[in-house]
Amino acid sequence: MTDSPKPTAKPDDLPPVKDAIPDGKGDSMPQAKPLTFGQQLFIWTMIVIVGVLFGMGATFPFLTAPEPKLAGNVSQTEAIQRMQTAERLERVLNANGHPYYPKFAQPRWQENGLEAYASDIRLSQVAQGRNLMPQGKALDLLEREFLATPLEGSAGRTYLDALREHEGGVDQINRQDLRRFLAERAARDGLYVRSAIAPAVPRAMAADMASVRGDRAELVEVVLDATHLLPEVKLDDPKVATAYERLRGTRFTRPASVAVAVAWADSTELAAAETVSDEDAKAWYGAHTDRFMGEADPKDPSKKPEPKPFEQVKAEVVKALQNERGSAAAQRLTDAFNLEAEILEGERDPAKFRAAAATAKLKLAEQVIEDRTPGTLDLGALGTVKDVARLFGKEHEPGFISPPLPTSVGHWVMLRLEKRNEAGFQELDAVRPQVAAYVAGRRAWKPLLEQANLLRDKLGANGSGALAAWAASDEAKPWKASVTTKPQPLITSLKTPSAEADGIAGDPVVVASLAVTASPLAVIQAEPAWEGDVPRIRLVQVAELKPGSREGLAEGPLAEAYRNALRRFGLVLFDRELQAQVEGK
């Protein structure tokens, strides 16, 4: 046998195929039969099932994973809730406080604020386990005292008043959240009081330690003003150009600005023309009683006050309704002008815009607006408007007309962009007098320092009281000298002036050293060292020593100084014990 194929017959020798289609007259593949509806439904069902399974595969572990824990067993959700409550309290009750010294929220310098809130929750749980969490009447009393706390910087108002003002707003605080915040904070305080530790130290040391900060010295201070030492600096002095280059990045910057023509409707004038009937005033008062609330009951500050009677606030109601109608009338005027001003969009001739505004009974003003507050345009006496048209953007060319905009004082305005000025620096020629004054002040520094040192040596030989006597003499008049006396702790360090005008300060002087006969006076840096561009220096002398009493300090109020010195050690031990308790649970 062989694997070689047998020769095939010629095509012409093959027998014809029954029902065959001639070449080139049929499809290369037979036509497929269309799928039935049931088959199509089955296929699409399988596609959806597979897509859901594989699409959910990546997110399934995430959805089923447990919520992450902080500080041991505190959920992230709990920590976020406490953070939101604390930050709302901070915004509402401590709006003017220093951001780095908050009253209710965690300080900004915390590396992980959420962890800090979780740690507070964990400590509250430990305190609750020791029955230190206030509840019932104790918590009610804590809440009443908190709500009655005077609001700092707002005479006659309390925390309750501030919280009520934010009801229904983004900073509204639920009573349940507030009570939980107060209870947990009190629990942590109680835990500290119970667990704080102080080491035993010989009691005899307390008096000496406390007296250190009680010792005082009455310092006589005289500020020497160098106005009469300022040299004349000509505007073409070479140092003026040099100083300008140093200063222009800080003192002579010019922000970007736009020049606009303002067509505005005077809502104040329109409001004065409005007549308000008693019926309208009463209806408006009924819809806005929350704006005329009476005083809170001092016996029960949690009780919501009643609105003031209509007759008592009628004048305020009429004025408010007039202003509301005046602003609406101003809006109608600018809306009507806006329809007519469409044909002026992009018009290069500014006179046409002004003429059309006058025809529409609108007032005209011109303003140069500097780009200082993002998103806000300052129109001077007309108030501010939101920069919804983005006048400082690059998409508008001169001739652009804004839509009607309300101002912060109730007027309505339309702005036409006249000119655009890029940010930069004020030119030297425009600020030469200011730069020359700066140079003169720097040149007066060394003469001032030399004369202050000479005066120190001269008065030092005259003993106690010499500085005050000199300040009252005619010799001190050119210096514009004024005498002040104030107590200073003996351990206070006073800064000394630098040898150069903008140099580094010298070695500090301790107040206690001025009580030594060898150095009764000292030249000290003034605060501030410059009054504008005029340099200033202080001369100080000890007038009287007032040592603190050492009798009974261990038992008296000044023993707080001793306790403060030991508190740091107690906090370390306290933190160690609490950490051990937290980790042990």
XYZ file of C-alpha atoms in Angstrom:
585
model
C 0.000 0.000 0.000
C 1.044 3.528 -0.545
C -0.064 6.850 0.893
C 0.011 8.610 -2.467
C -3.470 9.707 -3.543
C -5.086 8.325 -6.599
C -5.441 10.638 -9.578
C -8.813 12.339 -9.636
C -11.064 12.473 -12.598
C -11.422 15.572 -14.671
C -14.330 17.839 -13.820
C -15.985 17.043 -17.076
C -15.890 13.335 -16.263
C -17.760 13.736 -12.897
C -21.423 12.827 -12.870
C -23.843 15.743 -12.509
C -25.267 16.500 -9.052
C -28.996 16.517 -8.720
C -30.559 19.956 -8.011
C -27.099 21.623 -8.220
C -26.935 25.388 -8.727
C -24.618 26.594 -11.470
C -21.360 28.350 -10.332
C -21.732 32.033 -9.520
C -25.479 31.850 -9.156
C -25.848 30.863 -5.515
C -24.671 31.861 -1.999
C -21.414 30.422 -0.715
C -23.167 29.468 2.573
C -26.743 28.412 3.097
C -28.991 31.094 4.631
C -29.540 30.795 8.409
C -33.036 30.444 9.709
C -34.232 33.357 11.921
C -34.249 32.765 15.714
C -37.541 32.328 17.397
C -38.670 34.738 20.123
C -38.006 32.128 22.803
C -34.428 31.633 21.596
C -33.736 35.377 21.606
C -35.186 35.744 25.114
C -32.984 32.919 26.409
C -29.817 34.442 24.913
C -30.437 37.917 26.321
C -31.283 36.489 29.731
C -27.940 34.663 29.811
C -26.088 37.838 28.766
C -27.667 39.828 31.594
C -26.936 37.107 34.169
C -23.288 36.794 33.129
C -22.853 40.579 33.051
C -24.304 41.008 36.523
C -22.158 38.215 37.946
C -18.902 39.408 36.424
C -19.708 43.099 36.911
C -20.407 42.602 40.607
C -17.333 40.491 41.112
C -14.981 43.391 41.844
C -17.378 45.209 44.152
C -18.851 42.205 45.970
C -16.013 41.928 48.538
C -16.231 45.687 49.147
C -19.985 45.533 49.773
C -19.752 42.553 52.081
C -16.598 43.667 53.950
C -17.093 44.843 57.557
C -16.909 48.581 58.312
C -13.355 49.654 59.277
C -12.713 50.249 62.971
C -10.792 53.103 64.611
C -9.185 53.298 68.049
C -9.897 49.660 68.782
C -13.641 49.097 68.352
C -15.065 52.480 67.230
C -16.721 52.449 63.818
C -15.808 55.029 61.229
C -19.461 56.105 61.040
C -19.517 56.930 64.767
C -16.336 58.991 64.473
C -17.723 60.922 61.487
C -20.963 61.677 63.372
C -19.036 63.059 66.363
C -16.808 65.096 64.055
C -19.801 66.643 62.269
C -21.469 67.604 65.565
C -18.273 69.117 66.994
C -17.501 71.105 63.842
C -21.054 72.471 63.678
C -20.796 73.594 67.302
C -17.481 75.238 66.469
C -18.952 77.164 63.526
C -22.088 78.250 65.390
C -20.793 78.947 68.917
C -17.168 79.904 68.289
C -17.341 81.618 64.896
C -14.724 84.227 65.822
C -12.375 81.872 67.640
C -8.804 81.123 66.618
C -8.738 78.137 64.195
C -5.861 76.527 66.107
C -7.540 76.894 69.515
C -11.054 75.467 69.054
C -13.556 75.033 71.882
C -15.512 72.057 70.597
C -13.754 70.491 67.590
C -10.361 68.843 67.333
C -7.547 71.325 66.533
C -6.431 71.613 62.916
C -2.887 70.564 63.706
C -4.087 67.036 64.452
C -2.485 64.679 61.924
C -5.551 62.409 61.873
C -8.645 64.198 63.118
C -10.926 61.180 62.672
C -8.652 59.039 64.855
C -8.751 61.764 67.511
C -12.568 61.710 67.566
C -12.511 57.911 67.728
C -10.124 58.071 70.707
C -12.535 60.437 72.468
C -15.379 57.973 71.894
C -13.245 55.148 73.253
C -12.417 57.125 76.393
C -16.126 57.909 76.807
C -16.879 54.196 76.642
C -14.286 53.518 79.343
C -15.834 56.273 81.474
C -19.327 54.868 80.913
C -18.092 51.499 82.132
C -17.133 53.246 85.386
C -20.583 54.897 85.707
C -19.182 58.353 84.890
C -21.566 59.104 81.995
C -24.192 61.688 83.108
C -27.819 60.890 82.339
C -31.303 61.798 83.452
C -31.519 64.901 85.658
C -27.745 65.297 85.718
C -27.658 65.542 81.925
C -30.664 67.899 81.912
C -28.831 70.246 84.273
C -25.686 70.021 82.160
C -27.706 70.907 79.042
C -29.422 73.909 80.679
C -26.125 75.310 81.911
C -24.582 74.861 78.471
C -27.468 76.573 76.635
C -27.373 79.504 79.076
C -23.664 80.123 78.445
C -23.094 83.720 77.171
C -22.041 83.830 73.515
C -18.572 85.343 73.301
C -18.440 88.616 71.371
C -22.237 89.032 71.316
C -23.641 90.931 74.284
C -26.896 89.615 75.715
C -26.977 86.444 73.597
C -26.468 82.859 74.699
C -25.566 79.565 73.081
C -29.278 78.812 72.832
C -29.897 81.959 70.758
C -27.121 81.038 68.330
C -28.353 77.449 67.964
C -31.895 78.629 67.238
C -30.684 80.915 64.468
C -29.384 77.874 62.586
C -32.522 75.736 62.871
C -33.356 74.342 59.447
C -29.927 75.244 58.046
C -26.850 73.214 57.208
C -25.450 73.822 60.715
C -28.572 72.753 62.601
C -27.699 70.586 65.618
C -30.205 68.021 66.836
C -30.877 67.965 70.552
C -29.981 64.274 70.712
C -26.551 64.960 69.155
C -25.966 67.899 71.511
C -26.848 65.873 74.610
C -24.596 63.032 73.483
C -21.743 65.511 72.923
C -22.190 67.020 76.401
C -22.516 63.638 78.097
C -19.396 62.197 76.475
C -17.352 65.318 77.185
C -18.392 65.287 80.850
C -17.596 61.573 81.064
C -14.065 62.129 79.771
C -13.539 64.992 82.221
C -14.732 62.786 85.053
C -12.417 60.006 83.976
C -9.460 62.367 84.078
C -10.371 63.716 87.509
C -10.656 60.183 88.873
C -7.498 58.831 87.205
C -5.077 61.799 87.356
C -1.940 61.136 89.396
C 0.509 63.613 90.947
C 3.832 62.603 92.503
C 4.638 63.312 96.136
C 7.124 66.211 96.470
C 8.409 67.904 99.646
C 5.857 70.555 100.516
C 8.552 73.089 101.377
C 9.436 73.395 97.684
C 5.977 74.601 96.735
C 6.474 78.125 98.083
C 9.765 78.668 96.268
C 8.437 77.278 92.998
C 5.270 79.364 93.120
C 7.066 82.585 94.039
C 9.177 82.573 90.884
C 6.292 83.858 88.804
C 5.045 86.096 91.597
C 8.131 88.327 91.683
C 7.610 91.506 89.651
C 9.522 94.592 88.578
C 7.866 97.921 87.764
C 9.415 98.894 84.422
C 9.520 102.497 83.226
C 9.470 102.499 79.411
C 10.144 105.391 77.034
C 9.766 104.976 73.261
C 12.162 107.049 71.137
C 10.719 108.068 67.766
C 13.292 108.895 65.059
C 11.141 111.301 63.032
C 13.561 114.196 63.635
C 16.493 112.012 62.525
C 15.059 111.192 59.089
C 17.437 112.429 56.366
C 16.242 113.988 53.131
C 16.208 111.465 50.299
C 15.832 112.861 46.799
C 13.478 111.081 44.455
C 16.292 110.404 41.971
C 18.552 108.861 44.635
C 20.073 105.602 43.230
C 18.979 103.709 46.371
C 15.339 104.456 45.561
C 15.409 102.237 42.471
C 17.218 99.488 44.401
C 14.714 99.605 47.260
C 11.823 99.579 44.787
C 13.015 96.272 43.319
C 13.085 94.821 46.832
C 9.650 96.131 47.797
C 7.539 95.901 44.681
C 6.692 92.220 45.172
C 5.148 92.925 48.596
C 4.137 96.592 48.798
C 3.570 97.722 45.230
C 1.627 94.930 43.560
C -1.337 95.744 41.334
C -4.079 93.127 40.992
C -5.931 92.485 37.760
C -8.869 94.829 37.252
C -11.712 95.624 34.888
C -13.283 98.975 34.073
C -17.075 98.724 33.838
C -20.009 100.990 33.161
C -22.807 100.311 35.661
C -26.464 100.825 34.796
C -28.375 100.483 38.053
C -31.839 100.830 39.509
C -31.946 102.575 42.883
C -34.019 100.295 45.127
C -33.823 102.779 48.027
C -35.426 105.517 45.952
C -38.054 103.136 44.603
C -38.793 101.809 48.104
C -39.414 105.324 49.423
C -42.132 105.767 46.798
C -44.001 102.636 47.944
C -47.133 103.004 50.080
C -47.872 100.126 52.469
C -51.375 99.616 53.842
C -52.040 98.193 57.301
C -53.565 95.071 55.743
C -50.449 94.415 53.673
C -48.203 95.080 56.653
C -50.135 92.667 58.884
C -50.103 89.978 56.194
C -46.355 90.362 55.722
C -45.796 90.321 59.493
C -47.791 87.092 59.787
C -45.548 85.414 57.228
C -42.323 86.637 58.863
C -42.935 86.480 62.617
C -39.649 84.628 63.061
C -37.856 87.923 62.320
C -39.490 89.670 65.277
C -39.038 87.256 68.163
C -39.139 88.508 71.741
C -36.670 87.890 74.543
C -36.129 84.384 75.903
C -37.433 83.491 79.346
C -34.394 83.717 81.701
C -35.986 81.136 83.994
C -36.391 78.621 81.169
C -34.003 79.407 78.287
C -35.046 76.237 76.449
C -38.560 77.655 75.946
C -39.013 79.280 72.539
C -39.826 83.017 72.885
C -43.043 84.521 71.548
C -43.024 87.007 68.615
C -43.317 90.690 69.447
C -46.778 92.274 68.944
C -47.445 93.801 65.520
C -47.989 97.318 66.865
C -44.614 97.213 68.578
C -42.751 96.392 65.351
C -45.058 98.046 62.813
C -42.448 100.577 61.669
C -39.899 97.819 61.085
C -42.463 95.763 59.156
C -43.412 98.680 56.904
C -39.755 99.469 56.226
C -38.943 95.841 55.410
C -41.928 95.542 53.062
C -41.007 98.809 51.331
C -37.458 97.555 50.797
C -38.757 94.277 49.425
C -41.052 96.047 46.974
C -38.352 98.559 46.051
C -35.936 95.759 45.184
C -38.628 94.031 43.110
C -39.320 97.279 41.229
C -35.594 97.704 40.592
C -35.442 94.178 39.213
C -38.322 94.893 36.823
C -36.529 97.966 35.472
C -33.285 96.089 34.801
C -35.152 93.114 33.326
C -36.888 95.441 30.865
C -33.582 97.099 29.978
C -31.976 93.697 29.522
C -34.377 92.903 26.671
C -33.523 96.164 24.921
C -29.790 95.811 25.554
C -29.460 92.587 23.542
C -28.823 94.623 20.381
C -25.993 96.448 22.201
C -24.076 93.250 23.032
C -20.560 93.622 21.617
C -21.145 97.252 20.591
C -17.800 99.074 20.662
C -19.271 102.537 21.161
C -19.855 102.888 24.941
C -22.038 105.965 24.435
C -24.884 103.854 23.047
C -25.076 101.771 26.232
C -25.177 104.907 28.375
C -27.857 106.519 26.230
C -30.024 103.389 26.321
C -29.666 103.134 30.123
C -30.733 106.750 30.558
C -33.771 106.139 28.344
C -34.686 103.142 30.532
C -34.635 105.447 33.621
C -31.566 103.752 35.069
C -28.733 105.545 36.818
C -25.158 105.332 35.528
C -21.844 104.881 37.315
C -18.305 103.931 36.356
C -16.172 101.585 38.420
C -12.714 100.019 38.286
C -13.036 96.646 39.996
C -9.926 94.910 41.292
C -9.701 91.137 41.376
C -9.202 90.770 45.132
C -12.062 88.527 46.292
C -12.679 85.497 44.035
C -16.274 85.315 42.827
C -17.236 88.768 44.138
C -17.281 92.194 42.472
C -16.995 95.258 44.721
C -19.051 98.169 43.367
C -18.300 100.552 46.226
C -21.395 102.313 47.555
C -23.613 100.125 45.364
C -22.548 97.022 47.313
C -21.114 93.765 46.034
C -22.412 91.299 43.455
C -21.618 87.694 42.664
C -19.382 87.406 39.613
C -21.685 84.975 37.820
C -20.600 86.418 34.458
C -16.889 85.778 35.205
C -15.744 89.266 34.219
C -12.157 88.372 35.097
C -12.223 85.359 32.799
C -10.801 85.493 29.305
C -14.028 84.574 27.526
C -15.464 88.115 27.467
C -14.264 91.019 25.337
C -14.940 94.739 25.893
C -18.568 95.407 25.017
C -19.889 92.403 26.960
C -23.048 93.197 28.964
C -23.943 91.174 32.043
C -27.463 90.038 32.932
C -29.299 91.886 35.738
C -27.594 91.211 39.085
C -28.745 91.992 42.653
C -26.269 93.780 44.914
C -25.701 93.158 48.596
C -27.626 96.341 49.514
C -30.721 95.596 47.411
C -30.008 97.484 44.169
C -30.086 95.837 40.729
C -27.289 96.453 38.237
C -26.126 95.596 34.726
C -22.424 95.838 33.930
C -20.783 96.651 30.610
C -17.138 95.574 30.288
C -15.158 98.605 29.106
C -11.514 97.650 29.587
C -9.387 94.887 31.047
C -6.158 95.546 33.025
C -3.759 92.684 33.713
C -2.118 92.110 37.109
C 1.335 93.548 37.608
C 3.304 96.052 39.648
C 2.894 99.763 40.202
C 5.483 101.714 38.252
C 8.418 103.229 40.126
C 7.503 106.787 39.123
C 4.076 106.361 40.741
C 5.498 105.264 44.103
C 8.803 107.175 44.345
C 7.716 109.204 47.424
C 6.828 106.026 49.355
C 10.104 104.348 48.406
C 12.083 107.460 49.362
C 10.401 107.443 52.800
C 11.396 103.787 53.195
C 15.038 104.584 52.353
C 15.060 107.527 54.770
C 13.809 105.345 57.613
C 16.513 102.754 57.009
C 19.202 105.455 56.960
C 17.933 106.821 60.285
C 18.268 103.467 62.056
C 21.965 103.643 62.976
C 21.852 107.275 64.208
C 18.841 106.320 66.332
C 20.639 103.318 67.810
C 23.792 105.352 68.538
C 21.903 108.140 70.300
C 19.824 105.641 72.284
C 23.001 103.969 73.552
C 24.518 107.346 74.498
C 21.341 108.291 76.325
C 21.341 104.954 78.154
C 24.905 105.510 79.412
C 24.168 109.110 80.416
C 20.985 108.345 82.358
C 22.384 105.169 83.869
C 24.781 107.197 86.001
C 21.914 109.206 87.519
C 20.307 106.264 89.304
C 16.673 105.236 89.728
C 14.044 107.585 88.308
C 16.437 109.168 85.812
C 14.552 107.896 82.747
C 11.163 109.219 83.877
C 12.703 112.602 84.767
C 14.384 112.893 81.365
C 11.133 112.032 79.537
C 9.439 114.981 81.281
C 12.194 117.458 80.317
C 12.458 119.670 77.221
C 15.345 117.532 75.986
C 12.911 114.685 75.284
C 10.469 116.725 73.164
C 12.163 116.079 69.779
C 11.819 112.347 70.462
C 8.038 112.518 71.018
C 8.771 110.510 74.161
C 5.953 109.123 76.270
C 6.360 107.298 79.588
C 4.554 104.083 80.459
C 4.934 101.969 83.588
C 3.920 98.339 83.769
C 4.848 95.328 85.898
C 6.877 92.530 84.355
C 7.902 89.147 85.817
C 11.603 89.049 86.657
C 12.091 86.082 84.325
C 10.739 87.956 81.261
C 13.149 88.216 78.312
C 13.188 91.503 76.381
C 14.324 91.642 72.757
C 17.192 93.973 71.913
C 17.396 95.843 68.577
C 19.557 94.638 65.707
C 22.691 96.451 64.582
C 21.241 96.873 61.071
C 17.831 98.186 60.095
C 16.537 94.802 58.954
C 19.038 92.604 60.766
C 18.730 89.907 63.407
C 17.885 90.972 66.970
C 20.666 90.954 69.538
C 20.929 88.931 72.737
C 17.830 89.242 74.938
C 17.883 91.039 78.283
C 16.255 89.421 81.330
C 14.279 91.861 83.483
C 15.975 90.578 86.644
C 19.357 91.760 85.305
C 18.119 95.378 85.212
C 17.828 95.343 89.001
C 21.628 95.064 89.229
C 23.355 98.405 89.831
C 25.852 97.820 87.012
C 23.153 97.913 84.282
C 20.143 99.953 85.413
C 18.978 100.883 81.870
C 18.682 98.918 78.648
C 17.982 99.669 74.996
C 15.117 97.393 73.974
C 13.337 96.752 70.690
C 10.099 98.707 70.386
C 6.810 96.989 69.595
C 6.323 97.665 66.756
C 9.868 98.564 65.772
C 8.602 100.730 62.883
C 5.781 103.255 62.831
C 5.237 103.103 59.107
C 8.769 103.739 57.819
C 9.965 105.608 60.935
C 12.177 103.502 63.254
C 11.492 103.326 67.008
C 13.465 102.056 70.032
C 12.621 101.665 73.736
C 14.612 102.619 76.814
C 13.605 100.750 79.983
C 14.544 101.127 83.645
C 13.446 99.281 86.776
C 11.562 101.661 89.053
C 10.659 99.260 91.861
C 10.980 95.581 92.764
C 7.876 93.787 94.037
C 8.783 90.294 95.246
C 5.911 87.878 95.561
C 4.797 86.762 99.000
C 6.077 83.353 100.077
C 3.752 83.013 103.041
C 1.031 80.387 102.643
C 1.725 79.766 98.979
C 1.363 76.022 99.420
C -2.245 76.523 100.553
C -3.160 79.781 98.799
C -4.325 80.574 95.232
C -0.803 80.930 93.887
C -0.199 77.243 94.549
C -1.702 76.810 91.062
C 1.742 77.639 89.693
C 3.110 74.623 91.566
C 0.328 72.396 90.309
C 0.924 73.502 86.724
C 4.566 72.538 87.026
C 3.557 69.033 88.114
C 0.582 68.599 85.794
C 2.673 67.538 82.834
C 4.013 64.582 84.801
C 0.500 63.640 85.856
C -0.734 63.743 82.265
C 1.982 61.331 81.187
C 0.972 58.807 83.836
C -2.695 59.331 83.050
C -2.163 58.666 79.339
C -0.200 55.516 80.112
C -2.922 54.110 82.360
C -5.738 54.881 79.926
C -3.809 53.410 77.022
C -3.310 50.228 79.007
C -7.039 50.074 79.776
C -8.017 50.681 76.137
C -5.638 48.053 74.819
C -6.777 45.585 77.463
C -10.405 45.605 76.241
